[in-house]
PDB file of C-alpha atoms in Angstrom:
ATOM      1  CA  MET A 156      -1.294  61.725 -18.167  1.00 81.00           C
ATOM      2  CA  LYS A 157      -4.986  61.275 -17.337  1.00 87.00           C
ATOM      3  CA  VAL A 158      -5.326  58.646 -20.060  1.00 87.00           C
ATOM      4  CA  LEU A 159      -2.456  56.615 -18.559  1.00 86.00           C
ATOM      5  CA  LYS A 160      -4.079  56.735 -15.121  1.00 87.00           C
ATOM      6  CA  ILE A 161      -7.394  55.574 -16.567  1.00 86.00           C
ATOM      7  CA  ILE A 162      -5.707  52.730 -18.440  1.00 87.00           C
ATOM      8  CA  ALA A 163      -3.762  51.714 -15.327  1.00 83.00           C
ATOM      9  CA  PHE A 164      -6.964  51.781 -13.248  1.00 80.00           C
ATOM     10  CA  ILE A 165      -8.825  49.635 -15.806  1.00 85.00           C
ATOM     11  CA  LEU A 166      -5.929  47.159 -15.912  1.00 85.00           C
ATOM     12  CA  LEU A 167      -5.866  46.989 -12.126  1.00 82.00           C
ATOM     13  CA  LEU A 168      -9.616  46.384 -11.960  1.00 78.00           C
ATOM     14  CA  THR A 169      -9.336  43.701 -14.631  1.00 77.00           C
ATOM     15  CA  PHE A 170      -6.496  41.978 -12.773  1.00 79.00           C
ATOM     16  CA  VAL A 171      -8.453  42.034  -9.504  1.00 76.00           C
ATOM     17  CA  GLY A 172     -11.620  40.901 -11.276  1.00 73.00           C
ATOM     18  CA  ILE A 173     -10.072  37.859 -12.932  1.00 71.00           C
ATOM     19  CA  GLN A 174      -8.925  36.602  -9.539  1.00 78.00           C
ATOM     20  CA  PHE A 175     -12.543  35.614  -8.843  1.00 77.00           C
ATOM     21  CA  ILE A 176     -12.858  33.394 -11.919  1.00 71.00           C
ATOM     22  CA  PRO A 177     -12.309  29.836 -10.667  1.00 73.00           C
ATOM     23  CA  THR A 178     -10.319  27.101 -12.363  1.00 72.00           C
ATOM     24  CA  SER A 179     -10.752  23.374 -11.974  1.00 72.00           C
ATOM     25  CA  ARG A 180      -8.330  21.532  -9.720  1.00 73.00           C
ATOM     26  CA  ASN A 181      -6.567  18.368 -10.793  1.00 73.00           C
ATOM     27  CA  GLN A 182      -6.470  16.634  -7.431  1.00 73.00           C
ATOM     28  CA  ASN A 183      -7.394  13.121  -6.452  1.00 77.00           C
ATOM     29  CA  ASP A 184      -6.058  11.133  -3.507  1.00 79.00           C
ATOM     30  CA  ILE A 185      -6.991   7.775  -5.029  1.00 81.00           C
ATOM     31  CA  VAL A 186      -4.268   5.934  -6.922  1.00 81.00           C
ATOM     32  CA  PRO A 187      -6.095   3.764  -9.446  1.00 90.00           C
ATOM     33  CA  ALA A 188      -5.102   0.189 -10.252  1.00 94.00           C
ATOM     34  CA  THR A 189      -4.254   1.391 -13.770  1.00 95.00           C
ATOM     35  CA  ASP A 190      -1.497   3.720 -12.512  1.00 95.00           C
ATOM     36  CA  LEU A 191       1.921   3.037 -14.034  1.00 96.00           C
ATOM     37  CA  MET A 192       3.366   2.374 -10.570  1.00 94.00           C
ATOM     38  CA  GLN A 193       0.634  -0.201  -9.874  1.00 94.00           C
ATOM     39  CA  VAL A 194       0.875  -1.961 -13.233  1.00 94.00           C
ATOM     40  CA  TYR A 195       4.672  -2.234 -13.449  1.00 95.00           C
ATOM     41  CA  LYS A 196       7.394  -2.804 -10.910  1.00 93.00           C
ATOM     42  CA  VAL A 197       9.087   0.563 -11.040  1.00 95.00           C
ATOM     43  CA  PRO A 198      12.419   0.914  -9.230  1.00 96.00           C
ATOM     44  CA  GLU A 199      12.341   3.501  -6.468  1.00 96.00           C
ATOM     45  CA  ASN A 200      14.785   5.849  -8.202  1.00 97.00           C
ATOM     46  CA  VAL A 201      12.688   5.830 -11.392  1.00 96.00           C
ATOM     47  CA  GLU A 202       9.474   6.277  -9.407  1.00 96.00           C
ATOM     48  CA  VAL A 203      10.940   9.391  -7.763  1.00 96.00           C
ATOM     49  CA  ILE A 204      11.883  10.768 -11.191  1.00 96.00           C
ATOM     50  CA  PHE A 205       8.376  10.229 -12.561  1.00 96.00           C
ATOM     51  CA  LYS A 206       6.693  11.712  -9.501  1.00 94.00           C
ATOM     52  CA  THR A 207       9.025  14.731  -9.331  1.00 94.00           C
ATOM     53  CA  SER A 208       9.287  15.530 -13.035  1.00 94.00           C
ATOM     54  CA  CYS A 209       6.172  14.134 -14.706  1.00 94.00           C
ATOM     55  CA  TYR A 210       3.176  13.453 -12.485  1.00 94.00           C
ATOM     56  CA  ASP A 211       2.092  17.071 -11.884  1.00 91.00           C
ATOM     57  CA  CYS A 212       1.027  17.413 -15.536  1.00 90.00           C
ATOM     58  CA  HIS A 213       0.598  13.759 -16.487  1.00 94.00           C
ATOM     59  CA  SER A 214      -1.598  12.339 -13.713  1.00 95.00           C
ATOM     60  CA  ASN A 215      -4.876  13.003 -11.920  1.00 93.00           C
ATOM     61  CA  ASN A 216      -3.159  14.599  -8.933  1.00 88.00           C
ATOM     62  CA  THR A 217      -1.215  17.822  -9.200  1.00 84.00           C
ATOM     63  CA  ALA A 218       0.731  19.317  -6.303  1.00 82.00           C
ATOM     64  CA  TYR A 219      -0.204  22.960  -6.725  1.00 76.00           C
ATOM     65  CA  PRO A 220       2.315  25.692  -5.878  1.00 74.00           C
ATOM     66  CA  TRP A 221       1.345  28.981  -4.234  1.00 75.00           C
ATOM     67  CA  TYR A 222       1.264  30.893  -7.515  1.00 74.00           C
ATOM     68  CA  ASN A 223      -1.567  28.711  -8.808  1.00 73.00           C
ATOM     69  CA  LYS A 224      -3.973  30.908  -6.870  1.00 77.00           C
ATOM     70  CA  ILE A 225      -3.080  33.955  -8.995  1.00 80.00           C
ATOM     71  CA  GLN A 226      -4.674  34.515 -12.395  1.00 82.00           C
ATOM     72  CA  PRO A 227      -3.708  34.275 -15.207  1.00 79.00           C
ATOM     73  CA  GLY A 228      -1.071  31.808 -13.939  1.00 76.00           C
ATOM     74  CA  SER A 229      -3.763  29.396 -12.860  1.00 79.00           C
ATOM     75  CA  TRP A 230      -5.291  29.359 -16.352  1.00 77.00           C
ATOM     76  CA  ILE A 231      -1.918  28.730 -17.942  1.00 79.00           C
ATOM     77  CA  MET A 232      -1.198  25.901 -15.513  1.00 78.00           C
ATOM     78  CA  GLU A 233      -4.648  24.381 -16.064  1.00 85.00           C
ATOM     79  CA  GLY A 234      -4.040  24.424 -19.827  1.00 82.00           C
ATOM     80  CA  HIS A 235      -0.681  22.683 -19.441  1.00 85.00           C
ATOM     81  CA  ILE A 236      -2.209  20.010 -17.217  1.00 87.00           C
ATOM     82  CA  LYS A 237      -5.136  19.338 -19.563  1.00 90.00           C
ATOM     83  CA  GLU A 238      -2.809  19.111 -22.547  1.00 91.00           C
ATOM     84  CA  GLY A 239      -0.346  16.907 -20.663  1.00 92.00           C
ATOM     85  CA  LYS A 240      -3.051  14.507 -19.490  1.00 92.00           C
ATOM     86  CA  SER A 241      -4.545  14.273 -22.979  1.00 92.00           C
ATOM     87  CA  GLU A 242      -1.138  13.162 -24.301  1.00 95.00           C
ATOM     88  CA  LEU A 243      -0.232  10.840 -21.439  1.00 96.00           C
ATOM     89  CA  ASN A 244      -1.881  10.109 -18.118  1.00 96.00           C
ATOM     90  CA  PHE A 245       0.228   7.892 -15.862  1.00 96.00           C
ATOM     91  CA  ASN A 246      -2.845   7.127 -13.749  1.00 96.00           C
ATOM     92  CA  GLU A 247      -4.482   5.521 -16.797  1.00 95.00           C
ATOM     93  CA  PHE A 248      -1.369   3.903 -18.261  1.00 96.00           C
ATOM     94  CA  GLY A 249      -2.506   0.359 -17.427  1.00 95.00           C
ATOM     95  CA  SER A 250      -5.725   0.872 -19.388  1.00 96.00           C
ATOM     96  CA  TYR A 251      -3.780   1.677 -22.576  1.00 96.00           C
ATOM     97  CA  SER A 252      -3.383  -1.089 -25.127  1.00 95.00           C
ATOM     98  CA  GLU A 253       0.020  -2.770 -25.286  1.00 95.00           C
ATOM     99  CA  ARG A 254       0.686  -0.996 -28.572  1.00 96.00           C
ATOM    100  CA  ARG A 255      -0.164   2.406 -27.050  1.00 96.00           C
ATOM    101  CA  GLN A 256       1.985   1.696 -23.982  1.00 96.00           C
ATOM    102  CA  LYS A 257       4.945   0.908 -26.244  1.00 96.00           C
ATOM    103  CA  SER A 258       4.293   4.095 -28.185  1.00 96.00           C
ATOM    104  CA  LYS A 259       4.117   6.162 -24.991  1.00 97.00           C
ATOM    105  CA  PHE A 260       7.318   4.600 -23.617  1.00 96.00           C
ATOM    106  CA  LYS A 261       9.116   5.417 -26.905  1.00 97.00           C
ATOM    107  CA  SER A 262       7.729   8.952 -26.834  1.00 96.00           C
ATOM    108  CA  ILE A 263       8.935   9.451 -23.252  1.00 96.00           C
ATOM    109  CA  LEU A 264      12.420   8.271 -24.249  1.00 95.00           C
ATOM    110  CA  SER A 265      12.544  10.547 -27.264  1.00 96.00           C
ATOM    111  CA  GLN A 266      11.275  13.643 -25.457  1.00 96.00           C
ATOM    112  CA  VAL A 267      13.555  13.157 -22.458  1.00 95.00           C
ATOM    113  CA  LYS A 268      16.594  12.621 -24.700  1.00 94.00           C
ATOM    114  CA  ASP A 269      15.740  15.758 -26.686  1.00 95.00           C
ATOM    115  CA  ASP A 270      15.160  17.798 -23.489  1.00 92.00           C
ATOM    116  CA  GLU A 271      11.561  18.454 -24.543  1.00 94.00           C
ATOM    117  CA  MET A 272      10.243  17.043 -21.280  1.00 93.00           C
ATOM    118  CA  PRO A 273       9.835  18.178 -18.649  1.00 93.00           C
ATOM    119  CA  LEU A 274       8.958  21.522 -20.147  1.00 89.00           C
ATOM    120  CA  ALA A 275      11.538  24.270 -19.691  1.00 89.00           C
ATOM    121  CA  SER A 276       8.786  26.548 -18.349  1.00 85.00           C
ATOM    122  CA  TYR A 277       8.093  23.944 -15.645  1.00 85.00           C
ATOM    123  CA  THR A 278      11.730  23.330 -14.676  1.00 87.00           C
ATOM    124  CA  LEU A 279      12.360  27.064 -14.540  1.00 82.00           C
ATOM    125  CA  ILE A 280      10.238  27.212 -11.394  1.00 81.00           C
ATOM    126  CA  HIS A 281      10.515  23.567 -10.267  1.00 84.00           C
ATOM    127  CA  ARG A 282      14.294  23.163 -10.273  1.00 88.00           C
ATOM    128  CA  ASP A 283      14.098  19.676  -8.752  1.00 90.00           C
ATOM    129  CA  ALA A 284      12.150  18.478 -11.832  1.00 92.00           C
ATOM    130  CA  LYS A 285      15.060  19.135 -14.187  1.00 94.00           C
ATOM    131  CA  LEU A 286      16.562  15.796 -15.166  1.00 95.00           C
ATOM    132  CA  SER A 287      20.244  15.106 -14.674  1.00 95.00           C
ATOM    133  CA  GLU A 288      22.132  12.884 -17.097  1.00 96.00           C
ATOM    134  CA  ASN A 289      22.037  10.085 -14.494  1.00 96.00           C
ATOM    135  CA  GLU A 290      18.268  10.416 -14.154  1.00 96.00           C
ATOM    136  CA  LYS A 291      17.839  10.375 -17.924  1.00 96.00           C
ATOM    137  CA  LYS A 292      19.960   7.228 -18.094  1.00 96.00           C
ATOM    138  CA  ALA A 293      17.940   5.558 -15.317  1.00 96.00           C
ATOM    139  CA  LEU A 294      14.698   6.334 -17.174  1.00 96.00           C
ATOM    140  CA  GLU A 295      16.150   5.144 -20.465  1.00 96.00           C
ATOM    141  CA  ASP A 296      17.395   1.866 -18.963  1.00 96.00           C
ATOM    142  CA  TRP A 297      14.096   1.101 -17.242  1.00 97.00           C
ATOM    143  CA  ILE A 298      11.932   2.042 -20.226  1.00 97.00           C
ATOM    144  CA  ASN A 299      14.080  -0.035 -22.580  1.00 96.00           C
ATOM    145  CA  LYS A 300      13.635  -2.958 -20.190  1.00 95.00           C
ATOM    146  CA  MET A 301       9.866  -2.422 -20.283  1.00 94.00           C
ATOM    147  CA  LEU A 302       9.852  -2.214 -24.082  1.00 95.00           C
ATOM    148  CA  GLU A 303      11.672  -5.546 -24.282  1.00 93.00           C
ATOM    149  CA  SER A 304       9.096  -7.181 -22.027  1.00 90.00           C
ATOM    150  CA  LEU A 305       6.048  -5.893 -23.926  1.00 82.00           C
TER     151      LEU A 305
END
């Protein structure tokens, strides 16, 4: 019984201790000229979809929820954001080559159709980010229009 108390105490101390290890914040109020919404005329309904379901992990400005202040959740979230931005950053979309933009548009279509994006772990907590069939169709229609124009 003593061993369990010692282990529990060590775990508690560790949990409290890791709360003081800071993480970097992905926040920036400036919308660059290379942002997808600045480069292309995005219909309002599609813009809302991108901002609600994609921009937290795929832009330079994340709207952080309350649980981001609790470790290890903050580390997990930071990892998702870094990985998401390395794959696709909507704030830098206009700086991508035409070929890369086409590739990213095709990738978005594929991942949305296959329910790979937004991540299930994200939509579990952010219910409004889960895409309806109508939202998927709106994204598909707009992206196909963009692909034709590139």
